[in-house]
């Protein structure tokens, strides 16, 4: 941002300042958990944050060069009344976990949405995506992106999973973490119980399923329950679901990866909903 | 492999030997191209290679510890008449590109399949996956894995793409590169021409499409043409296809990633074929 655009704050140039350290500390799960804050890195994440969840953005940090390149993002942030701080490139590099944050990051507050509030807000034909025991940040982020694209209404991530506010997860959602409600930190048994109590059918997506995806009943409200990328869902969790569904494997592949299987399941739900007239 | 299992060759223990250097050199595209060889790293890749393409495996290298752990792989390799070489852990580490090849690698010959031979061998209702300008190894490998799972009959990768025999691509196919025919190195214009000449409909998968995937005509032989992960297919290539199809985006996501879009398209083809009675 050049000076004639009147930045709201003086440039930050000291990479060892307390402010920079406190932003950098958000790469640690314990700090994110204690503060309720997380970092969105790069133009795509920051654009989606200031566009769709400006109320959750606390500060935007941008280098002069990136501000010139991403004027649309800066204008949206400014018109939403957000604090846009001009920073030197070395300050920005010191804040971010990514090697190439492309000159722009935003400190965001997580939604702190409770499961009950999220379930209350669901439409009658809701499609929900539940993740449990997912450990790989890229997989978790890609599933959230797929859930967004498929028009799912809610993502619920159990406590026994990767932190969705970790920088790598946020990045691999490609902005989707700002597009749909995400509930975190609930034990999976509690999630399954709450869904069942509201008549939302629980469909375990697992290679052990006997129902094939094209034959699955996807009418009415339902939740896809996805487990660990390597070993799927434990038997005791599958037993608590209303059906166990597997994606058919037509060739010689042993399996699909988690994100591909999840996307196929969620798009099957979108197709059923669309055929149903919504 | 312990000595009482009678290894066919003495143990390799010198990580600076010519043999080890020549295997390690397969991490370079120029060497793979000149020799027609590539490296399968880790138990999954090696198992699929010796199980499904033993005729393309030249040598298997395994540490004693890995041989104990993967007796099934060693038995299959031995019964297929393959050379199984016991190596020290440092020799294996020196051969592989991966940091953790898990003690087993195989040197394989690529299929050197020509496009015309591959097209001659297709069934009447063939589903083909064409990749062009794909640059990311993980994406290319995951698409091949998805094509395998969806029961596609052939993958064709244009010359303007990542080398599918690069270690990272091979690894991310999760063995699928040994499951279905893969043709490489052909200019994309030639691929589109050859498909058209045989009456195989060319469906560009691209966000610029006006036909939505659920509305696409997937009867009869057809090929999905997928472009670069960031910018899709160039206009001139889309114009040479018979239709341009996009995956509907129901939520706020800007797009799906290449592997997810490809998997959805290929599974839609599998669904159409299945409904058609095959």
XYZ file of C-alpha atoms in Angstrom:
556
model
C 0.000 0.000 0.000
C 1.583 3.280 -1.010
C 1.379 6.208 1.365
C -1.104 8.154 -0.734
C -3.644 5.416 0.027
C -3.464 6.450 3.671
C -2.710 3.253 5.551
C -4.498 3.190 8.869
C -1.360 2.215 10.751
C 2.341 2.895 10.415
C 4.411 0.199 8.736
C 5.634 -2.675 10.890
C 9.319 -3.250 10.294
C 10.662 -5.097 13.341
C 10.444 -8.902 12.908
C 11.331 -9.360 16.576
C 8.516 -7.249 17.973
C 5.980 -8.697 20.407
C 3.230 -8.347 17.831
C 5.123 -10.372 15.259
C 5.977 -13.014 17.840
C 2.356 -13.307 18.913
C 1.219 -13.829 15.313
C 3.956 -16.388 14.681
C 2.935 -18.232 17.838
C -0.363 -19.104 16.122
C 1.501 -21.877 14.321
C 1.275 -23.733 17.669
C -1.935 -25.616 18.426
C -1.778 -24.755 22.121
C -1.660 -21.037 21.354
C -4.523 -21.273 18.841
C -6.551 -23.182 21.383
C -5.889 -20.691 24.198
C -6.506 -17.535 22.138
C -9.206 -18.751 19.741
C -7.177 -17.163 16.929
C -5.646 -18.621 13.786
C -3.747 -17.394 10.765
C -4.997 -17.265 7.172
C -1.996 -17.142 4.817
C -1.890 -16.003 1.221
C -4.234 -14.031 -1.027
C -6.834 -16.755 -1.570
C -7.427 -17.434 2.122
C -7.359 -13.754 3.074
C -9.726 -12.800 0.241
C -12.269 -15.414 1.301
C -11.902 -14.399 4.957
C -12.505 -10.678 4.382
C -15.272 -11.402 1.857
C -17.271 -14.025 3.748
C -16.230 -13.745 7.389
C -15.056 -10.195 7.911
C -16.611 -10.339 11.383
C -14.059 -13.018 12.263
C -11.002 -11.178 10.950
C -8.993 -9.265 13.538
C -6.052 -7.920 11.523
C -4.721 -8.046 7.985
C -0.967 -7.772 7.387
C 0.323 -6.988 3.934
C 3.598 -5.983 2.287
C 3.540 -2.873 0.063
C 4.206 -5.046 -2.972
C 1.331 -7.451 -2.200
C -0.997 -4.521 -1.469
C -0.352 -3.220 -4.988
C -1.044 -6.631 -6.441
C -4.181 -7.395 -4.418
C -6.009 -4.066 -4.329
C -9.392 -5.834 -4.353
C -8.623 -7.639 -1.112
C -7.369 -4.468 0.568
C -10.445 -2.530 -0.535
C -12.779 -5.185 0.825
C -10.899 -5.327 4.094
C -10.861 -1.560 4.464
C -14.522 -1.145 3.590
C -15.357 -3.836 6.159
C -13.623 -1.639 8.738
C -10.749 -4.048 9.271
C -7.272 -3.093 10.449
C -4.882 -3.370 7.510
C -1.260 -3.148 8.622
C 1.514 -2.451 6.201
C 4.499 -4.648 7.039
C 7.969 -5.111 5.680
C 8.609 -8.384 3.801
C 10.767 -9.750 6.610
C 8.044 -9.057 9.165
C 5.536 -10.906 7.015
C 7.916 -13.828 6.570
C 8.463 -13.941 10.336
C 4.687 -14.076 10.945
C 3.808 -16.846 8.521
C 4.429 -20.562 8.639
C 4.402 -20.918 4.864
C 7.608 -20.268 3.036
C 5.698 -18.217 0.465
C 2.729 -16.481 2.073
C 2.715 -14.199 -0.990
C 2.848 -11.061 1.087
C -0.476 -11.211 2.883
C -1.875 -12.868 6.011
C -4.848 -12.310 8.299
C -5.325 -13.103 11.973
C -8.809 -14.563 12.360
C -11.000 -15.620 15.251
C -12.407 -19.125 14.986
C -16.190 -19.351 14.888
C -16.413 -21.142 18.253
C -19.656 -22.663 17.012
C -21.220 -25.276 19.281
C -22.558 -28.516 17.839
C -26.048 -27.839 19.170
C -26.203 -24.348 17.655
C -24.923 -25.669 14.340
C -27.483 -28.485 14.275
C -30.271 -26.036 15.176
C -29.397 -23.982 12.097
C -29.541 -26.874 9.606
C -32.142 -26.992 6.824
C -34.604 -29.929 6.802
C -32.709 -31.781 4.039
C -29.280 -31.171 5.560
C -26.118 -32.840 4.343
C -23.409 -32.975 7.037
C -19.794 -34.120 6.797
C -18.235 -35.606 9.955
C -14.487 -36.231 10.138
C -12.869 -38.262 12.871
C -9.325 -39.515 13.435
C -8.189 -37.653 10.306
C -4.534 -36.832 10.818
C -3.179 -35.403 7.594
C -3.663 -31.613 7.262
C -3.908 -31.737 3.471
C -6.576 -34.435 3.560
C -8.692 -32.603 6.131
C -8.468 -29.349 4.199
C -9.290 -30.980 0.889
C -12.349 -32.692 2.371
C -13.608 -29.339 3.695
C -13.085 -27.865 0.214
C -14.992 -30.778 -1.314
C -17.815 -30.412 1.226
C -18.104 -26.738 0.291
C -18.147 -27.484 -3.443
C -20.777 -30.193 -2.945
C -22.977 -27.752 -1.046
C -22.813 -29.528 2.308
C -24.409 -27.569 5.147
C -21.985 -28.323 7.960
C -18.622 -29.921 8.684
C -18.019 -31.435 12.126
C -14.477 -32.453 13.065
C -14.089 -34.637 16.147
C -11.585 -33.914 18.888
C -9.508 -36.940 17.789
C -8.449 -35.235 14.555
C -5.985 -32.758 13.149
C -6.667 -29.124 14.197
C -8.581 -27.560 11.294
C -7.108 -24.179 12.213
C -3.543 -25.382 11.603
C -1.969 -23.325 8.808
C -1.665 -26.306 6.447
C -5.322 -27.238 6.865
C -6.539 -23.666 6.391
C -4.408 -23.381 3.249
C -5.631 -26.622 1.727
C -9.280 -25.671 2.226
C -8.589 -22.998 -0.453
C -10.820 -20.572 1.454
C -13.650 -23.023 2.115
C -13.084 -22.832 5.865
C -14.660 -19.355 5.607
C -17.584 -20.584 3.496
C -19.474 -23.080 5.596
C -19.953 -23.701 9.315
C -17.301 -25.904 10.918
C -17.650 -27.349 14.418
C -14.537 -28.702 16.114
C -13.423 -30.454 19.266
C -16.434 -32.681 20.016
C -15.911 -36.385 20.824
C -17.146 -38.508 17.933
C -19.542 -40.538 20.134
C -21.229 -37.284 21.137
C -21.463 -36.200 17.484
C -23.101 -39.492 16.481
C -25.499 -39.270 19.418
C -26.550 -35.694 18.623
C -27.123 -36.517 14.953
C -29.183 -39.577 15.840
C -31.284 -37.627 18.340
C -32.266 -35.225 15.575
C -33.118 -37.910 13.058
C -30.128 -37.177 10.848
C -29.137 -40.524 9.345
C -25.480 -41.417 9.910
C -23.780 -42.978 6.906
C -20.317 -44.330 7.598
C -18.153 -44.069 4.488
C -15.845 -47.029 4.721
C -14.342 -49.726 2.546
C -15.931 -52.282 4.892
C -19.433 -51.180 3.837
C -21.849 -53.583 2.173
C -24.051 -50.862 0.665
C -22.537 -49.461 -2.528
C -22.650 -45.694 -2.935
C -24.997 -45.755 -5.986
C -27.464 -47.841 -3.912
C -27.298 -45.735 -0.741
C -30.465 -44.015 0.442
C -29.601 -40.323 0.316
C -33.103 -38.887 0.747
C -33.709 -36.684 3.767
C -31.184 -35.283 6.220
C -28.014 -37.344 6.561
C -24.394 -37.136 7.659
C -21.372 -38.768 6.060
C -18.963 -40.045 8.713
C -15.375 -40.358 7.470
C -12.514 -41.919 9.415
C -8.765 -42.115 9.312
C -7.035 -41.975 5.904
C -5.241 -45.284 6.432
C -7.493 -47.473 8.548
C -10.963 -45.962 8.088
C -13.543 -46.063 10.871
C -13.210 -48.374 13.872
C -15.787 -51.176 13.983
C -17.493 -49.745 17.078
C -18.137 -46.435 15.321
C -19.419 -48.115 12.156
C -21.816 -50.080 14.363
C -23.246 -46.836 15.731
C -24.073 -45.555 12.229
C -27.331 -46.245 10.389
C -25.564 -47.640 7.314
C -22.012 -48.340 6.141
C -21.465 -47.307 2.536
C -18.515 -47.940 0.285
C -17.503 -46.377 -2.986
C -17.335 -49.152 -5.595
C -13.836 -49.917 -6.873
C -14.152 -50.927 -10.516
C -10.467 -51.462 -11.337
C -7.572 -52.987 -9.428
C -6.985 -50.059 -7.051
C -7.047 -51.061 -3.417
C -8.891 -47.937 -2.356
C -9.458 -44.258 -3.020
C -7.851 -41.659 -0.844
C -9.973 -39.993 1.818
C -10.562 -36.733 -0.045
C -11.649 -38.496 -3.236
C -13.994 -40.868 -1.400
C -15.465 -37.996 0.612
C -15.995 -35.888 -2.500
C -17.758 -38.742 -4.308
C -20.062 -39.341 -1.315
C -20.881 -35.669 -0.827
C -21.532 -35.151 -4.536
C -23.815 -38.189 -4.525
C -25.786 -36.405 -1.782
C -25.825 -33.205 -3.841
C -27.151 -35.174 -6.810
C -29.921 -36.754 -4.738
C -30.903 -33.371 -3.327
C -30.910 -31.810 -6.776
C -33.073 -34.599 -8.186
C -35.337 -34.076 -5.183
C -35.973 -30.544 -6.386
C -33.938 -28.314 -4.111
C 15.878 -62.136 4.009
C 17.818 -64.457 6.269
C 20.515 -66.679 4.796
C 18.554 -69.896 5.269
C 16.053 -68.572 2.683
C 18.826 -68.835 0.098
C 19.019 -65.366 -1.427
C 19.783 -65.564 -5.133
C 22.541 -62.947 -4.900
C 25.041 -61.879 -2.277
C 24.163 -58.846 -0.202
C 24.925 -55.413 -1.629
C 26.685 -53.316 0.967
C 28.558 -50.580 -0.900
C 26.429 -47.440 -1.342
C 29.041 -46.017 -3.749
C 28.990 -48.952 -6.185
C 28.165 -48.448 -9.853
C 24.954 -50.417 -9.466
C 23.700 -48.205 -6.653
C 24.620 -45.075 -8.597
C 22.782 -46.314 -11.670
C 19.622 -46.970 -9.650
C 19.849 -43.600 -7.922
C 20.252 -41.935 -11.319
C 16.670 -42.968 -12.125
C 15.522 -39.988 -10.076
C 16.558 -37.910 -13.146
C 14.052 -37.626 -15.989
C 16.807 -37.700 -18.633
C 18.115 -41.013 -17.317
C 14.628 -42.535 -17.135
C 13.981 -41.391 -20.674
C 17.266 -42.791 -22.033
C 17.051 -46.151 -20.255
C 13.284 -46.745 -20.248
C 13.615 -47.661 -16.568
C 12.046 -46.209 -13.435
C 12.000 -46.919 -9.711
C 9.081 -48.216 -7.651
C 9.664 -47.321 -3.997
C 8.065 -48.867 -0.933
C 6.081 -52.040 -0.273
C 2.808 -50.944 -1.898
C 4.368 -50.025 -5.245
C 6.671 -53.041 -5.304
C 3.846 -55.430 -4.369
C 1.637 -54.130 -7.186
C 4.562 -54.254 -9.640
C 5.519 -57.861 -8.909
C 1.860 -58.931 -8.755
C 0.512 -57.240 -11.880
C 3.512 -56.413 -14.041
C 6.230 -58.890 -13.123
C 7.253 -58.865 -16.795
C 8.217 -55.211 -16.369
C 10.256 -55.646 -13.191
C 14.005 -55.960 -13.644
C 15.307 -56.105 -10.074
C 13.971 -55.982 -6.547
C 16.179 -54.599 -3.767
C 15.269 -55.250 -0.161
C 16.868 -54.912 3.269
C 16.904 -58.018 5.481
C 14.512 -56.333 7.881
C 11.999 -55.437 5.127
C 12.271 -58.926 3.643
C 11.155 -60.353 6.983
C 8.258 -57.923 7.125
C 7.090 -58.382 3.523
C 7.481 -62.110 2.918
C 4.472 -62.133 0.581
C 6.119 -59.656 -1.777
C 9.404 -61.556 -1.780
C 7.616 -64.846 -2.451
C 5.701 -63.392 -5.379
C 8.850 -61.847 -6.810
C 10.822 -65.060 -6.433
C 8.091 -67.252 -7.909
C 7.897 -64.850 -10.863
C 11.578 -65.548 -11.446
C 12.674 -62.023 -10.507
C 16.073 -61.072 -9.156
C 15.719 -60.198 -5.473
C 18.855 -58.553 -4.119
C 19.502 -58.291 -0.425
C 20.948 -54.859 0.342
C 22.176 -53.088 3.433
C 19.927 -50.260 4.719
C 22.412 -47.603 3.594
C 22.524 -49.037 0.073
C 18.722 -48.940 -0.081
C 18.666 -45.369 1.220
C 21.233 -44.390 -1.406
C 19.112 -45.889 -4.187
C 15.793 -44.284 -3.301
C 14.555 -40.756 -3.639
C 12.105 -41.076 -0.786
C 13.377 -40.496 2.703
C 11.513 -43.580 3.886
C 11.355 -46.202 1.127
C 10.528 -48.706 3.891
C 13.339 -51.011 2.888
C 12.178 -52.128 -0.549
C 12.409 -50.795 -4.115
C 12.136 -52.267 -7.613
C 13.687 -51.178 -10.883
C 10.980 -51.428 -13.548
C 10.831 -51.029 -17.319
C 8.158 -48.667 -18.554
C 5.536 -50.232 -20.806
C 6.615 -48.200 -23.872
C 3.049 -48.567 -25.129
C 2.205 -46.609 -28.281
C -1.023 -44.643 -28.525
C -2.192 -46.613 -31.559
C -1.599 -49.990 -29.883
C -3.372 -48.789 -26.753
C -6.370 -47.524 -28.732
C -6.528 -50.792 -30.708
C -6.866 -52.705 -27.449
C -9.797 -50.660 -26.066
C -13.224 -52.223 -25.516
C -16.193 -50.789 -27.500
C -17.489 -48.761 -24.524
C -14.059 -47.474 -23.515
C -13.498 -44.759 -20.932
C -10.188 -42.959 -21.409
C -8.494 -40.339 -19.219
C -6.252 -37.788 -20.982
C -3.985 -35.509 -18.945
C -2.209 -32.533 -20.436
C -0.156 -29.726 -18.923
C -0.442 -31.346 -15.496
C 2.614 -30.297 -13.538
C 2.186 -31.474 -9.967
C 3.424 -35.046 -9.363
C 0.914 -35.689 -6.594
C -2.010 -34.549 -8.734
C -0.992 -36.676 -11.703
C -0.526 -39.746 -9.520
C -3.812 -39.249 -7.717
C -5.688 -38.910 -11.017
C -4.169 -42.200 -12.229
C -5.245 -43.822 -8.961
C -8.758 -42.411 -9.434
C -8.879 -43.599 -13.057
C -7.951 -47.088 -11.894
C -10.583 -47.093 -9.132
C -13.246 -45.856 -11.571
C -12.394 -48.675 -13.978
C -11.060 -46.470 -16.781
C -9.485 -48.448 -19.619
C -6.554 -46.208 -20.470
C -4.660 -43.148 -19.262
C -2.876 -40.966 -21.825
C -0.470 -38.304 -20.579
C 0.654 -35.693 -23.102
C 4.266 -34.731 -23.597
C 3.559 -31.327 -21.989
C 3.066 -32.871 -18.550
C 4.948 -34.139 -15.543
C 6.797 -37.434 -16.158
C 4.528 -40.170 -14.790
C 7.583 -42.287 -14.038
C 8.982 -39.711 -11.618
C 9.259 -41.256 -8.135
C 6.666 -38.906 -6.629
C 4.104 -39.706 -9.321
C 4.673 -43.451 -9.080
C 4.277 -43.258 -5.310
C 1.079 -41.234 -5.424
C -0.566 -43.675 -7.842
C -0.505 -46.120 -4.896
C 0.309 -48.947 -7.314
C -2.251 -47.999 -9.964
C 0.485 -47.265 -12.501
C 0.888 -51.064 -12.652
C -2.862 -51.680 -13.000
C -3.940 -50.022 -16.217
C -2.285 -49.090 -19.511
C -0.602 -45.678 -19.509
C 0.627 -43.989 -22.699
C 3.066 -41.093 -22.358
C 4.907 -38.538 -24.437
C 2.375 -37.839 -27.197
C 1.504 -34.221 -28.141
C -2.028 -33.414 -27.014
C -3.181 -32.397 -30.517
C -2.199 -35.835 -31.763
C -4.052 -37.496 -28.880
C -7.240 -35.545 -29.651
C -6.912 -36.346 -33.364
C -6.436 -40.070 -32.778
C -9.411 -40.230 -30.400
C -11.626 -38.358 -32.871
C -10.574 -40.607 -35.759
C -11.788 -43.629 -33.794
C -15.105 -42.095 -32.810
C -14.145 -41.728 -29.149
C -15.951 -38.594 -27.945
C -13.657 -36.051 -26.324
C -15.081 -34.416 -23.210
C -13.026 -31.533 -21.888
C -13.393 -31.299 -18.104
C -13.110 -27.607 -17.394
C -14.700 -24.919 -15.235
C -15.482 -23.036 -18.463
C -17.887 -25.775 -19.580
C -21.581 -25.067 -20.148
C -22.671 -28.711 -19.859
C -22.986 -29.780 -16.224
C -21.572 -33.185 -15.337
C -24.967 -34.715 -14.400
C -26.275 -33.672 -17.853
C -23.274 -34.908 -19.872
C -23.815 -37.670 -22.415
C -21.636 -40.518 -21.169
C -22.984 -43.301 -23.371
C -20.549 -44.984 -25.729
C -16.776 -44.638 -25.863
C -15.460 -41.336 -24.552
C -12.355 -39.665 -23.198
C -12.093 -37.124 -20.385
C -9.516 -34.465 -21.203
C -8.070 -32.764 -18.118
C -5.763 -29.757 -18.154
C -3.473 -27.898 -15.819
C -4.361 -27.803 -12.105
C -4.398 -23.993 -11.977
C -5.595 -22.770 -15.359
C -7.425 -25.765 -16.848
C -7.450 -26.370 -20.599
C -6.476 -23.685 -23.115
C -9.364 -22.407 -25.247
C -7.928 -23.932 -28.436
C -7.906 -27.409 -26.899
C -11.426 -27.041 -25.507
C -12.539 -26.058 -29.017
C -11.156 -29.312 -30.396
C -13.228 -31.395 -27.969
C -16.778 -32.609 -28.605
C -18.137 -31.089 -25.400
C -16.878 -29.057 -22.449
C -18.215 -30.312 -19.146
C -17.971 -28.783 -15.711
C -18.575 -30.232 -12.286
C -21.324 -28.184 -10.642
C -20.188 -26.134 -7.654
C -23.065 -26.000 -5.174
C -21.418 -23.989 -2.406
C -19.057 -21.014 -2.374
C -15.898 -22.891 -3.379
C -14.179 -21.434 -6.411
C -13.304 -24.829 -7.821
C -12.392 -28.409 -7.022
C -8.842 -29.579 -7.296
C -7.844 -31.554 -10.374
C -7.847 -34.980 -8.738
C -11.294 -34.463 -7.210
C -12.795 -33.173 -10.465
C -11.219 -36.010 -12.441
C -12.486 -38.617 -9.980
C -16.030 -37.233 -10.127
C -15.983 -37.262 -13.954
C -14.526 -40.762 -14.202
C -16.973 -42.137 -11.641
C -19.846 -40.541 -13.545
C -18.644 -42.528 -16.561
C -18.443 -45.674 -14.449
C -22.010 -45.070 -13.280
C -23.278 -44.613 -16.839
C -21.492 -47.774 -17.960
C -22.873 -49.723 -15.031
C -26.430 -48.532 -15.708
C -25.823 -49.521 -19.338
C -25.390 -53.097 -18.156
C -21.681 -53.744 -18.324
